[in-house]
JSON list of C-alpha atoms in Angstrom, two decimals:
[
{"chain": "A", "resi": 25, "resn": "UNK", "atom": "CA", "xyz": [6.42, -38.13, -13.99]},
{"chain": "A", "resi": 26, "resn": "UNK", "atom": "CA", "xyz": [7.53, -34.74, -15.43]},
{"chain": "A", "resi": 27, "resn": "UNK", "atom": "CA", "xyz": [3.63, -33.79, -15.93]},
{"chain": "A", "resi": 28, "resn": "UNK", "atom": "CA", "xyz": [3.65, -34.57, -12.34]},
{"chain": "A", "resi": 29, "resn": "UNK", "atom": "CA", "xyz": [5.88, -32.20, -11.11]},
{"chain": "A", "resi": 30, "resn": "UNK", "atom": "CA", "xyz": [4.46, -29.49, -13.58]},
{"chain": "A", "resi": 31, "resn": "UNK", "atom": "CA", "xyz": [1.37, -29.46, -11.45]},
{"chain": "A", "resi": 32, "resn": "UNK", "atom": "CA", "xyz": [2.66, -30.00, -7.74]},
{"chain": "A", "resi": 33, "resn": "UNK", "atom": "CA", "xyz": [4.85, -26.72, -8.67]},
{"chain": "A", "resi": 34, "resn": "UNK", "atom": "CA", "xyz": [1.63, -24.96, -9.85]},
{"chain": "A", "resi": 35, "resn": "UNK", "atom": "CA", "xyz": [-0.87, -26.04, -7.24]},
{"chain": "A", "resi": 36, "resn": "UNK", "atom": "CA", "xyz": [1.90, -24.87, -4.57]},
{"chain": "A", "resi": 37, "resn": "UNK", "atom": "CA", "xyz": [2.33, -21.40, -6.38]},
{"chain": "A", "resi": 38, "resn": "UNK", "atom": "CA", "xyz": [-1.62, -21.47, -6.96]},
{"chain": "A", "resi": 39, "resn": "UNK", "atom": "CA", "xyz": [-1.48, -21.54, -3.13]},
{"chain": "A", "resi": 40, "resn": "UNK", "atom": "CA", "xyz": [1.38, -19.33, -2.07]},
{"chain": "A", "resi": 41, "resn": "UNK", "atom": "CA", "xyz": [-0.44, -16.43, -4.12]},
{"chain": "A", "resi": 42, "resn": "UNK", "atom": "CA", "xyz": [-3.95, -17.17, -2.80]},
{"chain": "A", "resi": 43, "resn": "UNK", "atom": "CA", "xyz": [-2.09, -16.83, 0.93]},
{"chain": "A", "resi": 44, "resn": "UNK", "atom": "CA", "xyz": [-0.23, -13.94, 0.01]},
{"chain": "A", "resi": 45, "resn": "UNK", "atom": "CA", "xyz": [-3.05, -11.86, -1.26]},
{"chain": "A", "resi": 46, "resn": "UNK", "atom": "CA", "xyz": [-5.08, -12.55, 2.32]},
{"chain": "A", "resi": 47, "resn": "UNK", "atom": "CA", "xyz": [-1.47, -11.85, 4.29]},
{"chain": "A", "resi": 48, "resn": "UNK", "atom": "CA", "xyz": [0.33, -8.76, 2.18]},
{"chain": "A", "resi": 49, "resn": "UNK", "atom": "CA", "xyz": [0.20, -5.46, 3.06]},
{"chain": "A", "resi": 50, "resn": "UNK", "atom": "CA", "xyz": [-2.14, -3.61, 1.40]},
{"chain": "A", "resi": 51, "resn": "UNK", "atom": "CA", "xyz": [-1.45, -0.09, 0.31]},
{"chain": "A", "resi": 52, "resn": "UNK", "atom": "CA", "xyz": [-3.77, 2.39, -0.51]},
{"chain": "A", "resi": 53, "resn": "UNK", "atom": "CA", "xyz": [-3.02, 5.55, -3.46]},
{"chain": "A", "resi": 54, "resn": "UNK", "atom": "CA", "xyz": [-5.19, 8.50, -3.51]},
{"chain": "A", "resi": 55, "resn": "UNK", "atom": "CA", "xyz": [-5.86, 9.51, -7.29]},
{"chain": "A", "resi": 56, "resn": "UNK", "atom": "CA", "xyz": [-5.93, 12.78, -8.65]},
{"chain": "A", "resi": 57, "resn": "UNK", "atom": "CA", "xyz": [-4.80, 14.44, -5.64]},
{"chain": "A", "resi": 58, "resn": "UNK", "atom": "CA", "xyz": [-4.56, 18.47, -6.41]},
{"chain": "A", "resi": 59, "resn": "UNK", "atom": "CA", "xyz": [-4.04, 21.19, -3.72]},
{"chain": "A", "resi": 60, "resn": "UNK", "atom": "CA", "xyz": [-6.26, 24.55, -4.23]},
{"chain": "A", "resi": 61, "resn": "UNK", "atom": "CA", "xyz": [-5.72, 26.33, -1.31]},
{"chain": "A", "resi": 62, "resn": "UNK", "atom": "CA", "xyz": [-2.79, 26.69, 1.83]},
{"chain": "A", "resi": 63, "resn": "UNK", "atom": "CA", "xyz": [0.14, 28.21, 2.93]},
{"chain": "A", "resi": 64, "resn": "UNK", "atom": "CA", "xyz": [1.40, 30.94, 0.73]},
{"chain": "A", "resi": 65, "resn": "UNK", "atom": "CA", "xyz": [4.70, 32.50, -0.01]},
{"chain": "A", "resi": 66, "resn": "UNK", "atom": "CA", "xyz": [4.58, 36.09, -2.07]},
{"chain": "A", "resi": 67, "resn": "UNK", "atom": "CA", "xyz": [1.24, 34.87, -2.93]},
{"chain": "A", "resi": 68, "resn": "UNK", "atom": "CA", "xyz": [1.48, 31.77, -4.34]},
{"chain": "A", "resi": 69, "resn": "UNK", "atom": "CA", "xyz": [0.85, 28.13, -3.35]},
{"chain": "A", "resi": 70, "resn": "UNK", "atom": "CA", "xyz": [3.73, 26.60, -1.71]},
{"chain": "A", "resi": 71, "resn": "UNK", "atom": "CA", "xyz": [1.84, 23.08, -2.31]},
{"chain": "A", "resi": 72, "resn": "UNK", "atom": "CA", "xyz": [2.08, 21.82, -6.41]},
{"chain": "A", "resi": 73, "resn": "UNK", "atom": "CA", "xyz": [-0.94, 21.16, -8.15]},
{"chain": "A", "resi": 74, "resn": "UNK", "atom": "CA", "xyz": [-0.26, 17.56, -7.97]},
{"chain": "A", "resi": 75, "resn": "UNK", "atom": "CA", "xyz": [0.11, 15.85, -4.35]},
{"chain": "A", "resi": 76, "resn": "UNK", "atom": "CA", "xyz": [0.78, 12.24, -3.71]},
{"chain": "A", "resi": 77, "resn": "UNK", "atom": "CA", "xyz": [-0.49, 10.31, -0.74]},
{"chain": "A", "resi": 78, "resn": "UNK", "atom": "CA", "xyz": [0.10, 6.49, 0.31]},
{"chain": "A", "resi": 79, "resn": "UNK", "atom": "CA", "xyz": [-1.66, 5.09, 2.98]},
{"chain": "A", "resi": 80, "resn": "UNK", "atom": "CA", "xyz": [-0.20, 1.26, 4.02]},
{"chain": "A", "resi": 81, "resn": "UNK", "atom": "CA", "xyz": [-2.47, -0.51, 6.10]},
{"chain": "A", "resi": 82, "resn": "UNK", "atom": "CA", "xyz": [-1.07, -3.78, 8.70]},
{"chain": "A", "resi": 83, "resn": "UNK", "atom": "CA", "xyz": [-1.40, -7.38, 7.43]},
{"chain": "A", "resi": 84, "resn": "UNK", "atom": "CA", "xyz": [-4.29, -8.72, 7.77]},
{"chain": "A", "resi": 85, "resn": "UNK", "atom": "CA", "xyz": [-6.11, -5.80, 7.20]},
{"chain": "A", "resi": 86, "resn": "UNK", "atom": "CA", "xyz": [-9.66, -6.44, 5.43]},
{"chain": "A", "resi": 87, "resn": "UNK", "atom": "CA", "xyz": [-10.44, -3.84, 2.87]},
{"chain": "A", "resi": 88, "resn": "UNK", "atom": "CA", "xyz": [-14.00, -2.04, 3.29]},
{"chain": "A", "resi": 89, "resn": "UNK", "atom": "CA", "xyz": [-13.36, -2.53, 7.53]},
{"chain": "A", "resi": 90, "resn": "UNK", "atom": "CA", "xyz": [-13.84, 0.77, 9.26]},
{"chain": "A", "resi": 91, "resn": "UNK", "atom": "CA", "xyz": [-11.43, 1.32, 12.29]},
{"chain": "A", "resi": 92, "resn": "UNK", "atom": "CA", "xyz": [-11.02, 4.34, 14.94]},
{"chain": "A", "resi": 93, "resn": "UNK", "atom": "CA", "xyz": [-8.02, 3.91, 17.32]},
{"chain": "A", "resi": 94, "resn": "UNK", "atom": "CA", "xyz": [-7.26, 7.12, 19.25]},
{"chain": "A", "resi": 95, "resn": "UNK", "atom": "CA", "xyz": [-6.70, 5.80, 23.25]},
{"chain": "A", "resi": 96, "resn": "UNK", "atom": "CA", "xyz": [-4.57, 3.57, 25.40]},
{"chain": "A", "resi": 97, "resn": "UNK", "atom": "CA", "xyz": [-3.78, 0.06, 23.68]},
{"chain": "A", "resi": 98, "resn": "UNK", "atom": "CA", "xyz": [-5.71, 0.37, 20.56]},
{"chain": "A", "resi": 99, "resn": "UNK", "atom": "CA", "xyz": [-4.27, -1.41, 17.72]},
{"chain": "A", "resi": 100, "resn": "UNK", "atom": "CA", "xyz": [-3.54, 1.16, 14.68]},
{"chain": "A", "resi": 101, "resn": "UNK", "atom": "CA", "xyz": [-4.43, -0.22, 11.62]},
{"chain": "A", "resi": 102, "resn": "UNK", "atom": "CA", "xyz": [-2.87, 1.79, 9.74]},
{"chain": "A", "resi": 103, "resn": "UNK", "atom": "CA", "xyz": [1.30, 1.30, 9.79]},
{"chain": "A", "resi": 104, "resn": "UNK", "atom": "CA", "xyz": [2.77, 3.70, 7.30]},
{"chain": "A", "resi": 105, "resn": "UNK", "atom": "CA", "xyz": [1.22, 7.18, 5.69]},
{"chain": "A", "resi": 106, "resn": "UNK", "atom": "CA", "xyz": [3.53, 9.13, 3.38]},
{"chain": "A", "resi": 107, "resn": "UNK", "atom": "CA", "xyz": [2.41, 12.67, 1.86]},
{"chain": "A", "resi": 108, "resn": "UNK", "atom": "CA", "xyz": [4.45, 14.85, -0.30]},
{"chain": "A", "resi": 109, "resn": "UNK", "atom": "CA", "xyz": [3.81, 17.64, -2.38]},
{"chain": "A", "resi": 110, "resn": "UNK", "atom": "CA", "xyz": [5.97, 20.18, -3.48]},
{"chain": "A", "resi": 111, "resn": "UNK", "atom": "CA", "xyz": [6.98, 21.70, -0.10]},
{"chain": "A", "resi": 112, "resn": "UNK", "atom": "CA", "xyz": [6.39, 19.19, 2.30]},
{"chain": "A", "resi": 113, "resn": "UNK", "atom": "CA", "xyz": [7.11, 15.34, 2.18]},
{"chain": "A", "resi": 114, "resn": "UNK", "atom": "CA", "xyz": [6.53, 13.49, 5.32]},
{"chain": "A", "resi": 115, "resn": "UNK", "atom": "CA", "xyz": [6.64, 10.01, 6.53]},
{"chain": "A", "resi": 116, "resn": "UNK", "atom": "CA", "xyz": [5.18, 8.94, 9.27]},
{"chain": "A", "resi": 117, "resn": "UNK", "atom": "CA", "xyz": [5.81, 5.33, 10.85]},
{"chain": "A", "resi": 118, "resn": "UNK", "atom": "CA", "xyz": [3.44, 4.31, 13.30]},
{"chain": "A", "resi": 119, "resn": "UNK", "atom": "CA", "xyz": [3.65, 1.60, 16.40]},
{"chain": "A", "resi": 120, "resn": "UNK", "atom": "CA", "xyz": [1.29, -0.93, 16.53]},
{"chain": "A", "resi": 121, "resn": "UNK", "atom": "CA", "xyz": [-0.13, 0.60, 19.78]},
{"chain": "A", "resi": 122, "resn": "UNK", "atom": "CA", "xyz": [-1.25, 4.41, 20.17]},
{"chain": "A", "resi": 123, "resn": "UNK", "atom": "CA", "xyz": [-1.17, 5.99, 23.31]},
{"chain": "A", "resi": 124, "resn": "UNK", "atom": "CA", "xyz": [-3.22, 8.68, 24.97]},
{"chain": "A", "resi": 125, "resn": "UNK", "atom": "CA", "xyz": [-0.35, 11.13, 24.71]},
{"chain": "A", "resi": 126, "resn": "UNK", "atom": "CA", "xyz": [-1.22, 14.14, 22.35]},
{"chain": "A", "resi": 127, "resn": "UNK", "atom": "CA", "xyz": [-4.51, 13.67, 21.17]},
{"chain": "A", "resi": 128, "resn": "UNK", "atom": "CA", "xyz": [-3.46, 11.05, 18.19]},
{"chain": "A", "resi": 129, "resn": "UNK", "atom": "CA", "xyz": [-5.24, 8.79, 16.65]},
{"chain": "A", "resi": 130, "resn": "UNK", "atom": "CA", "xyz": [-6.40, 7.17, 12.83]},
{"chain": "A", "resi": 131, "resn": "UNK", "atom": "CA", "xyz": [-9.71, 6.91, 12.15]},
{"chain": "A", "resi": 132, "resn": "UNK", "atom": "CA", "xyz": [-11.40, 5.63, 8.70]},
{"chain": "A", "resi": 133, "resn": "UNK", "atom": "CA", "xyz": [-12.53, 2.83, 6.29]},
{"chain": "A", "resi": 134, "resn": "UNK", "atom": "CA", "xyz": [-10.07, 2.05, 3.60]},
{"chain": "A", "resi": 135, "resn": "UNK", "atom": "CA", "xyz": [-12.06, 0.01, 0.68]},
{"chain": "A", "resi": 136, "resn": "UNK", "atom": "CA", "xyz": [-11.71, -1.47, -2.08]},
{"chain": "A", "resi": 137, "resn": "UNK", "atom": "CA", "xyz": [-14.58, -0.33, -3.84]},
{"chain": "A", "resi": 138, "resn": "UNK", "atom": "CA", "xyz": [-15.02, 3.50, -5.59]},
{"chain": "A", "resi": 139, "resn": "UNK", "atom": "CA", "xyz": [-16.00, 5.92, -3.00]},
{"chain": "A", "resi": 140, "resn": "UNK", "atom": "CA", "xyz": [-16.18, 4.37, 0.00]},
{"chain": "A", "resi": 141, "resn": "UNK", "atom": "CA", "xyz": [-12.88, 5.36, 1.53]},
{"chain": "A", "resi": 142, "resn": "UNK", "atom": "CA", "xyz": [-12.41, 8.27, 3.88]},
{"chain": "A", "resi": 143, "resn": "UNK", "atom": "CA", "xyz": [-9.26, 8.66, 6.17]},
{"chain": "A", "resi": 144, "resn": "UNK", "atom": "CA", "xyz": [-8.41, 10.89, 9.26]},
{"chain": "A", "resi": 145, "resn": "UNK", "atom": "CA", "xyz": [-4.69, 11.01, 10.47]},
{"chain": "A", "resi": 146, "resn": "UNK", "atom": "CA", "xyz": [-3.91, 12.52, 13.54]},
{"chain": "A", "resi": 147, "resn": "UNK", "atom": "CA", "xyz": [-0.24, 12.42, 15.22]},
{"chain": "A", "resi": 148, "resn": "UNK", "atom": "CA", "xyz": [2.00, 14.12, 17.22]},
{"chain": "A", "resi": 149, "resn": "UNK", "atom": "CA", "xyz": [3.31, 17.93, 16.93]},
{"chain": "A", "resi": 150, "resn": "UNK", "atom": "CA", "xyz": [-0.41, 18.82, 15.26]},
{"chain": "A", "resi": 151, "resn": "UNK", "atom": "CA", "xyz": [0.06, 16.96, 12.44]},
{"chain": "A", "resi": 152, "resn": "UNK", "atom": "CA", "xyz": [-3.03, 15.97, 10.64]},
{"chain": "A", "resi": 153, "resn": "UNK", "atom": "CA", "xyz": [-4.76, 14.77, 7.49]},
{"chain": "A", "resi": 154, "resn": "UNK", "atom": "CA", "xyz": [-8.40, 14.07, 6.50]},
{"chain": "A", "resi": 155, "resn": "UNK", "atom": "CA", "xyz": [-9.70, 12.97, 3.36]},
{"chain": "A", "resi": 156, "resn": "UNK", "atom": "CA", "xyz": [-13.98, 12.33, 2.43]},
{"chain": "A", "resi": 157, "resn": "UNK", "atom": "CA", "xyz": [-16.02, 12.58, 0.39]},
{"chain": "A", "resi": 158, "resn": "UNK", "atom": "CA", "xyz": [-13.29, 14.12, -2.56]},
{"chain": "A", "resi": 159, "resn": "UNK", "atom": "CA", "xyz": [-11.95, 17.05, -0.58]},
{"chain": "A", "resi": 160, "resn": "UNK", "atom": "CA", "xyz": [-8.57, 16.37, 1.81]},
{"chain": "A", "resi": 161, "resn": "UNK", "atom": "CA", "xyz": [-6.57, 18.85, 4.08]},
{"chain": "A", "resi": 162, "resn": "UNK", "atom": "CA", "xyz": [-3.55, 18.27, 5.83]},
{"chain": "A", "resi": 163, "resn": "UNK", "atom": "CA", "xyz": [-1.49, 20.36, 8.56]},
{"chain": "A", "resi": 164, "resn": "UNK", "atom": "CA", "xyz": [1.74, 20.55, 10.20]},
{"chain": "A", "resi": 165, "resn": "UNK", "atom": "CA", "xyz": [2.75, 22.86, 13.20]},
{"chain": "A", "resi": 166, "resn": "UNK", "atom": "CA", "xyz": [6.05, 23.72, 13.67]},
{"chain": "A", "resi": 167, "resn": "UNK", "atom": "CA", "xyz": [8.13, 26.44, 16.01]},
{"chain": "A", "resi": 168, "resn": "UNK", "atom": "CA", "xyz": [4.89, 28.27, 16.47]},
{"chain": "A", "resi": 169, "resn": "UNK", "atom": "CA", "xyz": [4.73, 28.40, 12.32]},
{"chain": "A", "resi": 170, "resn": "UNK", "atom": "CA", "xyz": [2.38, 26.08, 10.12]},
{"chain": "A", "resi": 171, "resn": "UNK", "atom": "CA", "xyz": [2.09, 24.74, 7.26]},
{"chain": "A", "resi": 172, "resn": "UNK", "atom": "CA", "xyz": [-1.48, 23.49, 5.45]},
{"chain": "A", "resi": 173, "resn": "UNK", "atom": "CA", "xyz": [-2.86, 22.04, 2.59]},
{"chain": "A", "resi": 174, "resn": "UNK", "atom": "CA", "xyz": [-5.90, 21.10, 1.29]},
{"chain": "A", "resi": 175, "resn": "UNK", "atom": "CA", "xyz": [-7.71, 20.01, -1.94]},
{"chain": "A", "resi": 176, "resn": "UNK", "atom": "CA", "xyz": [-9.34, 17.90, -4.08]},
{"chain": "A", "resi": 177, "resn": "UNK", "atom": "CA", "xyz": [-9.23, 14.39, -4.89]},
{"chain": "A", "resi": 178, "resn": "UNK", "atom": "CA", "xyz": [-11.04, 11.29, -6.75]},
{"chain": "A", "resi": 179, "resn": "UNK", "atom": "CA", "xyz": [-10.68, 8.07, -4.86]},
{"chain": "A", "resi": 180, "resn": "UNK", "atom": "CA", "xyz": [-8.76, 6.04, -3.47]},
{"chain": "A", "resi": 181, "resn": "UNK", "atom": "CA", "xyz": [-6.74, 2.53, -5.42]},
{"chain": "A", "resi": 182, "resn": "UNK", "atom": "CA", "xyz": [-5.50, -0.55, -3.50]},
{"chain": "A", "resi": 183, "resn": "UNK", "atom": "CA", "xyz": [-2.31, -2.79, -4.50]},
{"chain": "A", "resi": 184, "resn": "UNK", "atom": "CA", "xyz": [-0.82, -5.15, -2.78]},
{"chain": "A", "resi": 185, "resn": "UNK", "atom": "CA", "xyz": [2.69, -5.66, -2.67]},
{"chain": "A", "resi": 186, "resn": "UNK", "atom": "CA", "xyz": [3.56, -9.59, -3.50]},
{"chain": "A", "resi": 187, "resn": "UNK", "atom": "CA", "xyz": [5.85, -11.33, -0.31]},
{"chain": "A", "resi": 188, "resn": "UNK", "atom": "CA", "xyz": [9.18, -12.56, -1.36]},
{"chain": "A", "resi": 189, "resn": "UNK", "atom": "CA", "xyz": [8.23, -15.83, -0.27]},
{"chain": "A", "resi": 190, "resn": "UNK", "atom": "CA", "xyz": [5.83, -15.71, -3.15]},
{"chain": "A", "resi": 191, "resn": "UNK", "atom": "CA", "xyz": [8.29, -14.35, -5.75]},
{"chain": "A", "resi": 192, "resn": "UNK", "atom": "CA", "xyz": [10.94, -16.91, -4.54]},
{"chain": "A", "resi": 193, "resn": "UNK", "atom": "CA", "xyz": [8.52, -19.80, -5.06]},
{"chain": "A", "resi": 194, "resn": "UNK", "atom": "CA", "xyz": [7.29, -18.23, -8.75]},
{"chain": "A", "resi": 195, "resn": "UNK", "atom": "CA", "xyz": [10.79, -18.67, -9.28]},
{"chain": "A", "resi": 196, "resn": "UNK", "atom": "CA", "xyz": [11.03, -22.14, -8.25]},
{"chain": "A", "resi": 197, "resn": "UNK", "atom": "CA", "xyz": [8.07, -23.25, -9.93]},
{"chain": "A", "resi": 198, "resn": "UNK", "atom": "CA", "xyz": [9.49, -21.53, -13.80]},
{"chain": "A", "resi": 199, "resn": "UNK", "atom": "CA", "xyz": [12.61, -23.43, -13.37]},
{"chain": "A", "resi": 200, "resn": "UNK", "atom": "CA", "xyz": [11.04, -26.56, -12.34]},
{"chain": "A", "resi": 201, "resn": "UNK", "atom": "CA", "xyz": [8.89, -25.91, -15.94]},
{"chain": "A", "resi": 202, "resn": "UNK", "atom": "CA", "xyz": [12.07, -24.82, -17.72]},
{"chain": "A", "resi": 203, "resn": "UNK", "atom": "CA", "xyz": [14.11, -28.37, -16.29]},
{"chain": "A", "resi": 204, "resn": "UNK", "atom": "CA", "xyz": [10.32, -30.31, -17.12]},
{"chain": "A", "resi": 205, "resn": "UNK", "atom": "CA", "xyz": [10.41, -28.94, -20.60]},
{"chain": "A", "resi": 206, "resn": "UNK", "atom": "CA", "xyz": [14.23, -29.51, -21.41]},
{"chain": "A", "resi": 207, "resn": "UNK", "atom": "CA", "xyz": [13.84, -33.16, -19.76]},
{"chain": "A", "resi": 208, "resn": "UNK", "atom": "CA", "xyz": [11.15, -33.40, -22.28]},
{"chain": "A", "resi": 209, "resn": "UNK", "atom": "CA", "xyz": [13.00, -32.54, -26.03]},
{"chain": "A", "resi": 210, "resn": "UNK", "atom": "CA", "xyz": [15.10, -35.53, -27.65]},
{"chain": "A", "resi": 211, "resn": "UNK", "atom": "CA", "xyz": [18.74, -35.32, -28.24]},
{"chain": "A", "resi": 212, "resn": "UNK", "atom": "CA", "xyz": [20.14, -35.06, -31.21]},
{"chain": "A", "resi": 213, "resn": "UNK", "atom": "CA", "xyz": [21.98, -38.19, -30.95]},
{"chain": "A", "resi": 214, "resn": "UNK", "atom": "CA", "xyz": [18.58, -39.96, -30.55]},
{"chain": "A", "resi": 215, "resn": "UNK", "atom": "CA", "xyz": [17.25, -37.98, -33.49]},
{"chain": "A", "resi": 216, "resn": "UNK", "atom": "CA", "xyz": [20.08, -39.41, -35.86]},
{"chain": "A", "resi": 217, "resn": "UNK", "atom": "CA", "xyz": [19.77, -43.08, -34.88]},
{"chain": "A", "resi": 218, "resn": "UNK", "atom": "CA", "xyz": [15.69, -42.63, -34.87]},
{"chain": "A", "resi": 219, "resn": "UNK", "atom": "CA", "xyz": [16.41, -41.59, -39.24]}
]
């Protein structure tokens, strides 16, 4: 009976992960990201050497799917960017609709395998950032001032961030081993009469 409920617990957690890797967002990390060339203060770089860009994409997304969504009622695939660097961090959280207002859009295929992804980020207020082929800029107009950036880069990774319906049922499924194992060992009162 115990065996039993060993593998109903796994076959459910078997199948919990294999439905949250289809369903989770997926999240996308540019590598090696290094700004050469922008704004300058007393002639030097405002940007670091080292920038770090995040791209999460909506569930259900399928990795290697290009997209372009820049008028009236598209869906954006993309939901969250984040892009820091030494001077400038931003966040930008986007509905799941664009509009027409502003000239904003995403545009891009996010993949899963090396070299094939290439992103363009356009929003309001003249923000932008495009990244292909290993060389990315990005800009940001404010009070009639600007700020840019641009670089170098590798590739792009993808993770996947597990659901906590997933974790809760991992959990479920080590205690129901831990309570199957201890269910399992003699006591020591049956190991004295047994002698």
């Amino acid at each position: 009976m115990g065996r039993r409920i060993v593998m109903i617990l796994l076959a459910m957690w078997a199948a919990a992960t294999a439905f949250s890797a289809t369903a989770a967002p997926v999240f996308f990390h540019m590598v090696a990201g290094i700004c050469t060339d922008g704004t300058k203060e007393d002639g030097q770089l405002l940007c670091s050497g080292h920038i770090s860009v995040t791209v999460e994409m909506v569930d259900g997304y399928v990795p290697g799917t290009p997209f372009f969504a820049n008028a009236c009622c598209d869906t954006s695939p993309v939901a969250l960017f984040w892009y820091g660097d030494r001077a400038e961090n931003l966040v930008i959280d986007f509905p799941p609709y664009l509009d027409a207002l502003g000239g904003l859009g995403n545009s891009g295929l996010m993949s899963d395998v090396p070299g094939q992804s290439y992103l363009g980020i356009h929003w309001y207020d003249g923000v932008f950032f495009d990244a292909h082929d290993g060389v990315w800029n990005f800009g940001l107009e404010f009070g009639g001032g600007g700020y840019t950036a641009s670089g170098t880069y590798t590739d792009w990774v993808i993770g996947r961030v597990p659901e906590p319906a997933t974790l809760a049922l991992l959990g479920i499924g080590l205690a129901g081993l831990g309570f199957a194992r201890r269910k399992q060992l003699p006591s020591r009162a049956d190991d004295g009469r047994n002698a």
